[in-house]
Short mmCIF file of the C-alpha atoms (twelve columns), coordinates in Angstrom:
data_MODEL
# 
_entry.id   MODEL 
# 
loop_
_atom_site.group_PDB 
_atom_site.id 
_atom_site.type_symbol 
_atom_site.label_atom_id 
_atom_site.label_alt_id 
_atom_site.label_comp_id 
_atom_site.label_asym_id 
_atom_site.label_seq_id 
_atom_site.Cartn_x 
_atom_site.Cartn_y 
_atom_site.Cartn_z 
_atom_site.pdbx_PDB_model_num 
ATOM 1   C CA . MET A 1   -7.170  -17.119 30.582  1 
ATOM 2   C CA . ALA A 2   -6.156  -13.509 29.943  1 
ATOM 3   C CA . ASN A 3   -8.558  -11.412 27.903  1 
ATOM 4   C CA . SER A 4   -7.338  -10.303 24.504  1 
ATOM 5   C CA . ALA A 5   -6.844  -6.577  23.977  1 
ATOM 6   C CA . PRO A 6   -9.958  -4.766  22.728  1 
ATOM 7   C CA . ALA A 7   -9.961  -3.865  19.045  1 
ATOM 8   C CA . LEU A 8   -8.821  -0.372  18.178  1 
ATOM 9   C CA . ARG A 9   -11.283 1.925   16.449  1 
ATOM 10  C CA . THR A 10  -10.599 4.889   14.167  1 
ATOM 11  C CA . PRO A 11  -12.200 8.306   14.798  1 
ATOM 12  C CA . LEU A 12  -14.619 7.510   11.945  1 
ATOM 13  C CA . TYR A 13  -15.867 4.295   13.565  1 
ATOM 14  C CA . ASP A 14  -19.187 5.688   14.809  1 
ATOM 15  C CA . LEU A 15  -19.982 7.256   11.427  1 
ATOM 16  C CA . ILE A 16  -19.124 4.042   9.609   1 
ATOM 17  C CA . GLY A 17  -21.211 1.978   12.036  1 
ATOM 18  C CA . GLN A 18  -24.273 4.013   11.051  1 
ATOM 19  C CA . GLN A 19  -23.836 2.967   7.410   1 
ATOM 20  C CA . THR A 20  -24.592 -0.747  7.995   1 
ATOM 21  C CA . SER A 21  -21.080 -1.813  7.054   1 
ATOM 22  C CA . LYS A 22  -19.785 -5.310  7.753   1 
ATOM 23  C CA . LEU A 23  -16.883 -5.090  10.213  1 
ATOM 24  C CA . THR A 24  -13.846 -7.309  10.738  1 
ATOM 25  C CA . ALA A 25  -10.686 -7.448  12.831  1 
ATOM 26  C CA . PHE A 26  -7.623  -6.248  10.909  1 
ATOM 27  C CA . ALA A 27  -4.169  -5.683  12.429  1 
ATOM 28  C CA . GLY A 28  -5.758  -5.072  15.834  1 
ATOM 29  C CA . TRP A 29  -8.350  -2.659  14.450  1 
ATOM 30  C CA . GLU A 30  -12.083 -3.087  13.877  1 
ATOM 31  C CA . MET A 31  -12.489 -2.102  10.239  1 
ATOM 32  C CA . PRO A 32  -15.245 -2.168  7.590   1 
ATOM 33  C CA . VAL A 33  -15.114 -5.011  5.054   1 
ATOM 34  C CA . GLN A 34  -17.897 -3.642  2.883   1 
ATOM 35  C CA . PHE A 35  -20.842 -1.256  2.804   1 
ATOM 36  C CA . THR A 36  -23.198 -1.795  -0.159  1 
ATOM 37  C CA . GLY A 37  -21.208 -4.751  -1.500  1 
ATOM 38  C CA . LEU A 38  -17.691 -5.502  -2.709  1 
ATOM 39  C CA . LYS A 39  -18.433 -5.418  -6.434  1 
ATOM 40  C CA . GLN A 40  -20.411 -2.165  -6.260  1 
ATOM 41  C CA . GLU A 41  -17.671 -0.491  -4.225  1 
ATOM 42  C CA . HIS A 42  -14.965 -1.803  -6.551  1 
ATOM 43  C CA . GLN A 43  -16.788 -0.500  -9.620  1 
ATOM 44  C CA . ALA A 44  -17.406 2.875   -7.972  1 
ATOM 45  C CA . VAL A 45  -13.653 3.410   -7.659  1 
ATOM 46  C CA . ARG A 46  -12.913 2.168   -11.172 1 
ATOM 47  C CA . GLU A 47  -15.682 4.201   -12.813 1 
ATOM 48  C CA . LYS A 48  -16.423 7.191   -10.543 1 
ATOM 49  C CA . VAL A 49  -15.125 7.741   -7.009  1 
ATOM 50  C CA . GLY A 50  -14.985 5.958   -3.664  1 
ATOM 51  C CA . MET A 51  -13.541 6.630   -0.223  1 
ATOM 52  C CA . PHE A 52  -11.792 4.476   2.361   1 
ATOM 53  C CA . ASP A 53  -11.120 5.040   6.043   1 
ATOM 54  C CA . ILE A 54  -7.424  4.181   6.295   1 
ATOM 55  C CA . SER A 55  -6.860  5.951   9.617   1 
ATOM 56  C CA . HIS A 56  -5.485  2.694   11.036  1 
ATOM 57  C CA . MET A 57  -2.258  3.163   9.075   1 
ATOM 58  C CA . GLY A 58  0.883   4.385   10.840  1 
ATOM 59  C CA . LYS A 59  1.790   8.067   10.494  1 
ATOM 60  C CA . PHE A 60  5.202   9.383   11.567  1 
ATOM 61  C CA . VAL A 61  6.653   12.880  11.219  1 
ATOM 62  C CA . LEU A 62  10.458  13.066  11.376  1 
ATOM 63  C CA . THR A 63  12.093  16.430  12.060  1 
ATOM 64  C CA . GLY A 64  15.748  17.382  12.396  1 
ATOM 65  C CA . ALA A 65  18.950  18.017  10.515  1 
ATOM 66  C CA . ASP A 66  19.541  15.792  7.454   1 
ATOM 67  C CA . VAL A 67  16.522  13.507  7.963   1 
ATOM 68  C CA . LEU A 68  16.601  12.230  4.382   1 
ATOM 69  C CA . THR A 69  20.326  11.502  4.645   1 
ATOM 70  C CA . ALA A 70  19.692  9.471   7.801   1 
ATOM 71  C CA . LEU A 71  16.902  7.519   6.096   1 
ATOM 72  C CA . GLN A 72  19.214  6.707   3.164   1 
ATOM 73  C CA . SER A 73  20.910  3.979   5.221   1 
ATOM 74  C CA . LEU A 74  17.581  2.228   5.909   1 
ATOM 75  C CA . VAL A 75  16.129  1.924   2.394   1 
ATOM 76  C CA . PRO A 76  17.440  0.736   -1.014  1 
ATOM 77  C CA . SER A 77  15.968  3.720   -2.877  1 
ATOM 78  C CA . ASP A 78  17.972  6.908   -3.471  1 
ATOM 79  C CA . LEU A 79  16.134  9.533   -1.434  1 
ATOM 80  C CA . ALA A 80  18.518  12.230  -2.717  1 
ATOM 81  C CA . ARG A 81  16.244  12.304  -5.764  1 
ATOM 82  C CA . LEU A 82  13.438  13.733  -3.643  1 
ATOM 83  C CA . THR A 83  12.578  17.421  -3.563  1 
ATOM 84  C CA . PRO A 84  10.044  19.172  -1.316  1 
ATOM 85  C CA . GLY A 85  6.517   18.283  -2.357  1 
ATOM 86  C CA . LYS A 86  7.521   14.896  -3.795  1 
ATOM 87  C CA . ALA A 87  7.321   11.388  -2.325  1 
ATOM 88  C CA . GLN A 88  9.007   8.006   -2.771  1 
ATOM 89  C CA . TYR A 89  7.474   4.575   -2.310  1 
ATOM 90  C CA . THR A 90  10.162  2.306   -0.860  1 
ATOM 91  C CA . VAL A 91  10.881  -0.441  1.694   1 
ATOM 92  C CA . LEU A 92  12.651  -0.740  5.031   1 
ATOM 93  C CA . LEU A 93  15.148  -3.620  4.936   1 
ATOM 94  C CA . ASN A 94  16.741  -5.865  7.554   1 
ATOM 95  C CA . GLU A 95  20.316  -7.161  7.446   1 
ATOM 96  C CA . GLN A 96  19.248  -10.116 5.257   1 
ATOM 97  C CA . GLY A 97  17.689  -7.793  2.690   1 
ATOM 98  C CA . GLY A 98  14.214  -8.847  3.859   1 
ATOM 99  C CA . ILE A 99  11.393  -6.334  3.796   1 
ATOM 100 C CA . ILE A 100 10.457  -5.010  7.236   1 
ATOM 101 C CA . ASP A 101 7.673   -2.937  5.686   1 
ATOM 102 C CA . ASP A 102 6.780   -0.964  2.581   1 
ATOM 103 C CA . ILE A 103 6.405   2.742   3.249   1 
ATOM 104 C CA . ILE A 104 5.956   6.106   1.538   1 
ATOM 105 C CA . VAL A 105 8.455   8.884   2.295   1 
ATOM 106 C CA . TYR A 106 7.073   12.431  1.849   1 
ATOM 107 C CA . ASP A 107 9.638   15.251  1.642   1 
ATOM 108 C CA . GLN A 108 8.053   18.314  3.263   1 
ATOM 109 C CA . GLY A 109 11.090  20.567  2.953   1 
ATOM 110 C CA . LYS A 110 12.332  22.851  5.716   1 
ATOM 111 C CA . THR A 111 10.467  23.997  8.809   1 
ATOM 112 C CA . ALA A 112 10.495  27.592  10.042  1 
ATOM 113 C CA . ASN A 113 13.506  26.601  12.164  1 
ATOM 114 C CA . GLY A 114 15.428  25.400  9.120   1 
ATOM 115 C CA . GLU A 115 15.102  21.702  9.983   1 
ATOM 116 C CA . GLU A 116 14.093  19.012  7.479   1 
ATOM 117 C CA . GLN A 117 10.644  17.508  7.872   1 
ATOM 118 C CA . VAL A 118 9.599   14.161  6.449   1 
ATOM 119 C CA . THR A 119 6.309   12.293  6.830   1 
ATOM 120 C CA . LEU A 120 6.241   8.491   6.685   1 
ATOM 121 C CA . ILE A 121 3.101   6.434   6.112   1 
ATOM 122 C CA . VAL A 122 3.504   2.785   7.154   1 
ATOM 123 C CA . ASN A 123 1.288   -0.280  7.430   1 
ATOM 124 C CA . ALA A 124 -1.083  -0.695  10.377  1 
ATOM 125 C CA . ALA A 125 0.177   -4.167  11.311  1 
ATOM 126 C CA . THR A 126 3.805   -3.002  11.428  1 
ATOM 127 C CA . THR A 127 3.435   0.459   12.968  1 
ATOM 128 C CA . GLU A 128 5.059   -0.367  16.307  1 
ATOM 129 C CA . LYS A 129 7.730   -2.577  14.696  1 
ATOM 130 C CA . ASP A 130 8.615   0.192   12.249  1 
ATOM 131 C CA . LYS A 131 8.678   2.806   14.979  1 
ATOM 132 C CA . GLN A 132 11.129  0.807   17.098  1 
ATOM 133 C CA . TRP A 133 13.313  0.081   14.043  1 
ATOM 134 C CA . LEU A 134 13.468  3.766   13.157  1 
ATOM 135 C CA . LEU A 135 14.183  4.857   16.727  1 
ATOM 136 C CA . GLY A 136 16.947  2.260   16.938  1 
ATOM 137 C CA . HIS A 137 18.655  3.364   13.729  1 
ATOM 138 C CA . LEU A 138 18.118  7.123   13.482  1 
ATOM 139 C CA . SER A 139 20.183  9.747   15.257  1 
ATOM 140 C CA . GLN A 140 18.805  10.940  18.573  1 
ATOM 141 C CA . VAL A 141 18.807  14.495  17.224  1 
ATOM 142 C CA . ILE A 142 15.999  13.485  14.840  1 
ATOM 143 C CA . ASP A 143 12.583  13.780  16.453  1 
ATOM 144 C CA . LEU A 144 9.960   11.117  15.629  1 
ATOM 145 C CA . GLN A 145 6.384   12.225  16.245  1 
ATOM 146 C CA . ASP A 146 3.867   9.366   16.114  1 
ATOM 147 C CA . LEU A 147 0.515   10.685  14.835  1 
ATOM 148 C CA . SER A 148 -0.956  7.238   14.173  1 
ATOM 149 C CA . ARG A 149 -3.791  7.629   16.702  1 
ATOM 150 C CA . GLU A 150 -4.085  11.407  16.403  1 
ATOM 151 C CA . GLN A 151 -4.872  11.910  12.724  1 
ATOM 152 C CA . VAL A 152 -7.559  10.666  10.347  1 
ATOM 153 C CA . LEU A 153 -6.463  9.365   6.960   1 
ATOM 154 C CA . ILE A 154 -9.050  9.116   4.179   1 
ATOM 155 C CA . ALA A 155 -8.291  7.728   0.716   1 
ATOM 156 C CA . LEU A 156 -10.421 9.328   -2.013  1 
ATOM 157 C CA . GLN A 157 -9.934  7.204   -5.134  1 
ATOM 158 C CA . GLY A 158 -11.284 7.132   -8.672  1 
ATOM 159 C CA . PRO A 159 -11.420 9.173   -11.900 1 
ATOM 160 C CA . GLU A 160 -13.778 11.755  -10.344 1 
ATOM 161 C CA . SER A 161 -11.645 12.327  -7.239  1 
ATOM 162 C CA . VAL A 162 -10.226 15.673  -8.405  1 
ATOM 163 C CA . SER A 163 -13.636 17.143  -9.197  1 
ATOM 164 C CA . VAL A 164 -14.972 16.022  -5.804  1 
ATOM 165 C CA . LEU A 165 -12.053 17.281  -3.693  1 
ATOM 166 C CA . GLN A 166 -11.002 20.478  -5.511  1 
ATOM 167 C CA . PRO A 167 -13.933 22.676  -4.355  1 
ATOM 168 C CA . LEU A 168 -13.038 21.909  -0.735  1 
ATOM 169 C CA . VAL A 169 -9.361  22.970  -0.789  1 
ATOM 170 C CA . ASP A 170 -7.306  26.067  -1.577  1 
ATOM 171 C CA . GLY A 171 -4.444  24.321  -3.407  1 
ATOM 172 C CA . ASP A 172 -4.434  23.324  -7.097  1 
ATOM 173 C CA . LEU A 173 -5.040  19.585  -7.218  1 
ATOM 174 C CA . ASP A 174 -5.264  19.178  -10.981 1 
ATOM 175 C CA . GLY A 175 -1.624  20.202  -11.361 1 
ATOM 176 C CA . LEU A 176 -0.414  17.955  -8.543  1 
ATOM 177 C CA . PRO A 177 1.567   15.057  -10.071 1 
ATOM 178 C CA . ALA A 178 1.471   11.448  -8.947  1 
ATOM 179 C CA . PHE A 179 3.248   11.185  -5.571  1 
ATOM 180 C CA . GLY A 180 3.085   14.954  -5.246  1 
ATOM 181 C CA . HIS A 181 1.742   16.365  -1.967  1 
ATOM 182 C CA . LEU A 182 0.934   19.656  -0.309  1 
ATOM 183 C CA . GLU A 183 -0.188  21.231  2.935   1 
ATOM 184 C CA . THR A 184 -3.305  23.301  2.446   1 
ATOM 185 C CA . GLU A 185 -6.616  24.257  4.013   1 
ATOM 186 C CA . LEU A 186 -9.576  21.926  3.743   1 
ATOM 187 C CA . LEU A 187 -12.958 22.838  5.233   1 
ATOM 188 C CA . GLY A 188 -11.168 25.775  6.852   1 
ATOM 189 C CA . ALA A 189 -8.595  23.633  8.662   1 
ATOM 190 C CA . LYS A 190 -5.032  22.408  8.066   1 
ATOM 191 C CA . ALA A 191 -4.720  19.324  5.847   1 
ATOM 192 C CA . PHE A 192 -1.987  17.192  4.283   1 
ATOM 193 C CA . ILE A 193 -3.013  15.922  0.828   1 
ATOM 194 C CA . ALA A 194 -1.012  13.497  -1.322  1 
ATOM 195 C CA . ARG A 195 -1.776  12.180  -4.804  1 
ATOM 196 C CA . THR A 196 -1.211  8.601   -3.767  1 
ATOM 197 C CA . GLY A 197 -3.337  5.503   -3.273  1 
ATOM 198 C CA . TYR A 198 -3.587  1.726   -3.246  1 
ATOM 199 C CA . THR A 199 -6.176  1.100   -5.941  1 
ATOM 200 C CA . GLY A 200 -4.456  1.650   -9.292  1 
ATOM 201 C CA . GLU A 201 -6.659  4.699   -9.913  1 
ATOM 202 C CA . ASP A 202 -6.125  8.429   -9.639  1 
ATOM 203 C CA . GLY A 203 -6.839  9.712   -6.188  1 
ATOM 204 C CA . PHE A 204 -5.685  11.294  -2.967  1 
ATOM 205 C CA . GLU A 205 -4.827  10.380  0.595   1 
ATOM 206 C CA . ILE A 206 -5.923  13.103  3.006   1 
ATOM 207 C CA . MET A 207 -4.573  13.489  6.556   1 
ATOM 208 C CA . VAL A 208 -6.543  15.763  8.898   1 
ATOM 209 C CA . SER A 209 -7.616  16.049  12.529  1 
ATOM 210 C CA . PRO A 210 -10.387 13.706  13.764  1 
ATOM 211 C CA . GLU A 211 -12.920 16.539  13.839  1 
ATOM 212 C CA . VAL A 212 -12.194 17.579  10.247  1 
ATOM 213 C CA . GLY A 213 -12.057 13.945  9.184   1 
ATOM 214 C CA . GLN A 214 -15.586 13.353  10.436  1 
ATOM 215 C CA . GLN A 215 -16.820 16.478  8.627   1 
ATOM 216 C CA . LEU A 216 -15.007 15.410  5.465   1 
ATOM 217 C CA . TRP A 217 -16.496 11.894  5.503   1 
ATOM 218 C CA . GLN A 218 -19.997 13.345  5.814   1 
ATOM 219 C CA . THR A 219 -19.280 15.918  3.105   1 
ATOM 220 C CA . PHE A 220 -18.152 13.184  0.732   1 
ATOM 221 C CA . LEU A 221 -21.320 11.210  1.504   1 
ATOM 222 C CA . ARG A 222 -23.407 14.218  0.511   1 
ATOM 223 C CA . LYS A 223 -21.437 14.359  -2.733  1 
ATOM 224 C CA . ASP A 224 -22.439 10.732  -3.446  1 
ATOM 225 C CA . VAL A 225 -18.944 9.358   -2.883  1 
ATOM 226 C CA . ALA A 226 -19.251 5.622   -2.279  1 
ATOM 227 C CA . PRO A 227 -17.894 4.444   1.114   1 
ATOM 228 C CA . CYS A 228 -15.682 1.396   0.526   1 
ATOM 229 C CA . GLY A 229 -14.283 -1.326  2.772   1 
ATOM 230 C CA . LEU A 230 -11.221 -3.525  2.975   1 
ATOM 231 C CA . GLY A 231 -12.773 -6.048  0.568   1 
ATOM 232 C CA . ALA A 232 -12.800 -3.644  -2.369  1 
ATOM 233 C CA . ARG A 233 -9.430  -2.225  -1.325  1 
ATOM 234 C CA . ASP A 234 -7.954  -5.703  -1.689  1 
ATOM 235 C CA . THR A 235 -9.486  -6.503  -5.096  1 
ATOM 236 C CA . LEU A 236 -8.522  -3.069  -6.431  1 
ATOM 237 C CA . ARG A 237 -4.886  -3.306  -5.308  1 
ATOM 238 C CA . LEU A 238 -4.578  -6.861  -6.615  1 
ATOM 239 C CA . GLU A 239 -5.839  -5.892  -10.072 1 
ATOM 240 C CA . ALA A 240 -3.131  -3.201  -10.030 1 
ATOM 241 C CA . ALA A 241 -0.592  -5.874  -8.880  1 
ATOM 242 C CA . MET A 242 0.311   -3.915  -5.748  1 
ATOM 243 C CA . ASP A 243 1.975   -6.101  -3.119  1 
ATOM 244 C CA . LEU A 244 0.309   -6.588  0.258   1 
ATOM 245 C CA . TYR A 245 2.730   -6.672  3.175   1 
ATOM 246 C CA . GLY A 246 2.486   -9.906  5.139   1 
ATOM 247 C CA . GLN A 247 1.253   -11.856 2.116   1 
ATOM 248 C CA . ASP A 248 3.174   -10.913 -1.044  1 
ATOM 249 C CA . MET A 249 6.268   -9.745  0.843   1 
ATOM 250 C CA . ASN A 250 7.672   -10.025 4.349   1 
ATOM 251 C CA . ASP A 251 10.862  -10.111 6.402   1 
ATOM 252 C CA . HIS A 252 12.078  -13.119 4.406   1 
ATOM 253 C CA . THR A 253 11.577  -11.730 0.891   1 
ATOM 254 C CA . THR A 254 13.842  -9.155  -0.750  1 
ATOM 255 C CA . PRO A 255 12.609  -6.399  -3.069  1 
ATOM 256 C CA . LEU A 256 14.313  -8.167  -5.999  1 
ATOM 257 C CA . GLU A 257 12.278  -11.297 -5.284  1 
ATOM 258 C CA . ALA A 258 9.049   -9.363  -4.661  1 
ATOM 259 C CA . GLY A 259 9.050   -7.644  -8.063  1 
ATOM 260 C CA . LEU A 260 10.236  -4.352  -6.541  1 
ATOM 261 C CA . GLY A 261 13.626  -4.179  -8.222  1 
ATOM 262 C CA . TRP A 262 12.781  -0.685  -9.459  1 
ATOM 263 C CA . LEU A 263 13.124  0.504   -5.855  1 
ATOM 264 C CA . VAL A 264 16.744  -0.693  -5.629  1 
ATOM 265 C CA . HIS A 265 19.221  2.007   -6.689  1 
ATOM 266 C CA . LEU A 266 22.582  0.324   -6.157  1 
ATOM 267 C CA . ASP A 267 24.438  2.536   -8.641  1 
ATOM 268 C CA . SER A 268 23.385  5.931   -7.308  1 
ATOM 269 C CA . LYS A 269 23.641  5.616   -3.539  1 
ATOM 270 C CA . GLY A 270 26.014  4.434   -0.870  1 
ATOM 271 C CA . ASP A 271 25.719  1.787   1.799   1 
ATOM 272 C CA . PHE A 272 22.402  0.777   3.335   1 
ATOM 273 C CA . ILE A 273 21.158  -2.092  5.486   1 
ATOM 274 C CA . GLY A 274 20.815  -5.219  3.355   1 
ATOM 275 C CA . ARG A 275 22.869  -3.869  0.441   1 
ATOM 276 C CA . SER A 276 25.358  -6.771  0.387   1 
ATOM 277 C CA . VAL A 277 22.545  -9.315  0.052   1 
ATOM 278 C CA . LEU A 278 20.967  -7.423  -2.841  1 
ATOM 279 C CA . GLU A 279 24.357  -7.116  -4.542  1 
ATOM 280 C CA . GLN A 280 24.800  -10.882 -4.281  1 
ATOM 281 C CA . GLN A 281 21.328  -11.457 -5.725  1 
ATOM 282 C CA . LYS A 282 22.075  -9.077  -8.590  1 
ATOM 283 C CA . THR A 283 25.229  -11.062 -9.358  1 
ATOM 284 C CA . ASN A 284 24.100  -14.627 -8.664  1 
ATOM 285 C CA . GLY A 285 20.385  -14.347 -9.335  1 
ATOM 286 C CA . ILE A 286 17.375  -14.974 -7.104  1 
ATOM 287 C CA . GLU A 287 15.779  -18.292 -6.155  1 
ATOM 288 C CA . LYS A 288 12.164  -17.134 -6.372  1 
ATOM 289 C CA . ARG A 289 10.208  -14.414 -8.134  1 
ATOM 290 C CA . LEU A 290 6.762   -12.946 -7.538  1 
ATOM 291 C CA . VAL A 291 4.694   -13.244 -10.718 1 
ATOM 292 C CA . GLY A 292 1.207   -12.464 -11.949 1 
ATOM 293 C CA . LEU A 293 -1.015  -15.503 -12.488 1 
ATOM 294 C CA . GLU A 294 -4.332  -16.149 -14.221 1 
ATOM 295 C CA . MET A 295 -6.476  -19.233 -13.813 1 
ATOM 296 C CA . LEU A 296 -7.220  -21.193 -16.996 1 
ATOM 297 C CA . GLY A 297 -10.616 -22.234 -15.622 1 
ATOM 298 C CA . LYS A 298 -13.253 -20.836 -13.296 1 
ATOM 299 C CA . GLN A 299 -11.578 -21.829 -10.034 1 
ATOM 300 C CA . ILE A 300 -9.991  -19.182 -7.771  1 
ATOM 301 C CA . ALA A 301 -6.450  -19.532 -6.419  1 
ATOM 302 C CA . ARG A 302 -6.237  -18.244 -2.848  1 
ATOM 303 C CA . HIS A 303 -3.478  -17.287 -0.417  1 
ATOM 304 C CA . ASP A 304 -1.190  -20.198 0.524   1 
ATOM 305 C CA . TYR A 305 -2.415  -22.571 -2.228  1 
ATOM 306 C CA . PRO A 306 0.526   -24.664 -3.568  1 
ATOM 307 C CA . LEU A 307 1.801   -24.049 -7.098  1 
ATOM 308 C CA . MET A 308 2.893   -27.154 -9.027  1 
ATOM 309 C CA . HIS A 309 4.871   -27.996 -12.160 1 
ATOM 310 C CA . LYS A 310 5.096   -31.531 -13.540 1 
ATOM 311 C CA . GLY A 311 3.785   -32.929 -10.262 1 
ATOM 312 C CA . LYS A 312 6.257   -31.072 -8.061  1 
ATOM 313 C CA . ASN A 313 5.516   -28.285 -5.603  1 
ATOM 314 C CA . ILE A 314 7.463   -25.277 -6.919  1 
ATOM 315 C CA . GLY A 315 5.906   -22.296 -5.191  1 
ATOM 316 C CA . ILE A 316 2.937   -20.750 -3.470  1 
ATOM 317 C CA . VAL A 317 0.078   -18.372 -4.160  1 
ATOM 318 C CA . THR A 318 0.337   -15.254 -2.012  1 
ATOM 319 C CA . SER A 319 -2.829  -13.364 -3.086  1 
ATOM 320 C CA . GLY A 320 -5.776  -14.373 -5.236  1 
ATOM 321 C CA . THR A 321 -9.288  -13.248 -6.128  1 
ATOM 322 C CA . LEU A 322 -11.910 -13.064 -8.844  1 
ATOM 323 C CA . SER A 323 -11.231 -9.757  -10.581 1 
ATOM 324 C CA . PRO A 324 -14.469 -7.710  -10.716 1 
ATOM 325 C CA . THR A 325 -13.103 -5.616  -13.588 1 
ATOM 326 C CA . LEU A 326 -11.643 -8.394  -15.729 1 
ATOM 327 C CA . GLU A 327 -14.075 -11.130 -14.626 1 
ATOM 328 C CA . LYS A 328 -11.131 -13.527 -14.396 1 
ATOM 329 C CA . ALA A 329 -9.484  -15.283 -11.470 1 
ATOM 330 C CA . ILE A 330 -6.111  -13.602 -10.880 1 
ATOM 331 C CA . ALA A 331 -3.338  -14.145 -8.366  1 
ATOM 332 C CA . LEU A 332 0.197   -13.338 -7.293  1 
ATOM 333 C CA . GLY A 333 2.642   -16.064 -6.350  1 
ATOM 334 C CA . TYR A 334 6.291   -17.046 -5.982  1 
ATOM 335 C CA . VAL A 335 7.891   -19.404 -8.511  1 
ATOM 336 C CA . PRO A 336 11.489  -20.236 -9.529  1 
ATOM 337 C CA . PRO A 337 12.892  -17.703 -12.047 1 
ATOM 338 C CA . GLU A 338 13.049  -20.333 -14.793 1 
ATOM 339 C CA . LEU A 339 9.271   -20.740 -14.521 1 
ATOM 340 C CA . ALA A 340 8.513   -17.019 -14.309 1 
ATOM 341 C CA . LYS A 341 8.238   -16.195 -18.012 1 
ATOM 342 C CA . VAL A 342 4.936   -14.809 -19.290 1 
ATOM 343 C CA . GLY A 343 2.913   -17.634 -20.813 1 
ATOM 344 C CA . GLN A 344 4.403   -20.375 -18.618 1 
ATOM 345 C CA . GLU A 345 1.665   -22.829 -17.663 1 
ATOM 346 C CA . LEU A 346 1.607   -24.265 -14.139 1 
ATOM 347 C CA . GLU A 347 -0.904  -25.936 -11.857 1 
ATOM 348 C CA . VAL A 348 -2.410  -24.854 -8.570  1 
ATOM 349 C CA . GLU A 349 -3.631  -27.291 -5.945  1 
ATOM 350 C CA . ILE A 350 -7.144  -26.498 -4.693  1 
ATOM 351 C CA . ARG A 351 -8.642  -28.835 -2.087  1 
ATOM 352 C CA . GLY A 352 -6.611  -31.813 -3.230  1 
ATOM 353 C CA . LYS A 353 -7.082  -31.320 -6.986  1 
ATOM 354 C CA . THR A 354 -4.871  -29.490 -9.497  1 
ATOM 355 C CA . TYR A 355 -6.052  -26.906 -11.995 1 
ATOM 356 C CA . GLY A 356 -4.317  -24.982 -14.756 1 
ATOM 357 C CA . ILE A 357 -2.866  -21.537 -14.130 1 
ATOM 358 C CA . LYS A 358 -0.478  -19.446 -16.234 1 
ATOM 359 C CA . VAL A 359 2.028   -16.642 -15.717 1 
ATOM 360 C CA . VAL A 360 0.804   -13.318 -17.116 1 
ATOM 361 C CA . LYS A 361 2.160   -9.781  -17.333 1 
ATOM 362 C CA . LYS A 362 1.675   -7.409  -14.413 1 
ATOM 363 C CA . PRO A 363 -0.319  -5.345  -13.682 1 
ATOM 364 C CA . PHE A 364 -3.528  -7.160  -14.531 1 
ATOM 365 C CA . TYR A 365 -5.309  -3.814  -14.957 1 
ATOM 366 C CA . ARG A 366 -3.924  -0.394  -15.890 1 
ATOM 367 C CA . SER A 367 -6.050  2.734   -15.453 1 
ATOM 368 C CA . ALA A 368 -6.396  5.306   -18.205 1 
ATOM 369 C CA . HIS A 369 -7.021  8.000   -15.578 1 
ATOM 370 C CA . LYS A 370 -3.841  7.963   -13.495 1 
ATOM 371 C CA . PRO A 371 -1.703  11.154  -13.525 1 
ATOM 372 C CA . ARG A 372 1.964   11.023  -14.415 1 
# 
């Protein structure tokens, strides 16, 4: 029997291993699940500040003439709205309108040579798939530099993130809007900083060299920033009703079905891969819709649990947890549009028994600290 490939490790692995974190395999990487405990880490981000090693995520830099124009044909969002220093969350689509991956597009303006430069952050599990899709659909005059293994990415998240990070950088962070980004100096070295995150809180994602990343992690520890693992990252993003690729959306779900209709700009842009399918769905309607769900009892609905209505299986739970902030069991799941109205009561099957669950408004939690 052939041996499986060894797990990949980020440049922060040795530092994290010294902090008695619980590790797990994730998308081919060995990553921390938790440090002091999921609830403590979750609350640190909601109330103060926490940090995540997200260096496993894919990082591409595209350079060339008309990069944004070339990307327009691959996403449903109108990238012509972008200006240097701004970013757009969007999705790559296949011919069936299915989501290949959700990504963030960062417009970095012109290089010294007058070429456009764009940074893409993609999911760890889809990095190679995304890379091959981009190479197969972009002009050969556009250069794709894969920095996925070469750069550290740290997410600093929480209401105190500005006060923690600002003394370390030259640029003005307080005036940086949501999805704004800049290139600046951090700890005396070059850094890319974006006001983005996956927790529903204010915060930043910081891309630096491995050496600077290790210094930064240790600096944050000295500033009493709580190290956080994938467990808290998942409960935080679910409270904010942020989709997880591979669970809440995939190659067989369209953005209209996945609750991402706000990313689809049919009226303001031209043709793109999957457009005809989305146009048909706009006209004829969709067969399933991702909704927010809340258990009526103390049980917890988990991924892949069947959703029922009047004894019939009508959908499936895609993500579910006990919300540390709300102290309620919450979930995301797909149901027919006619059963997607807020207040609709359904059932979920848990180990052979059915329990009450209802459709609620998304997001489950909305921060008072997020910038505009």
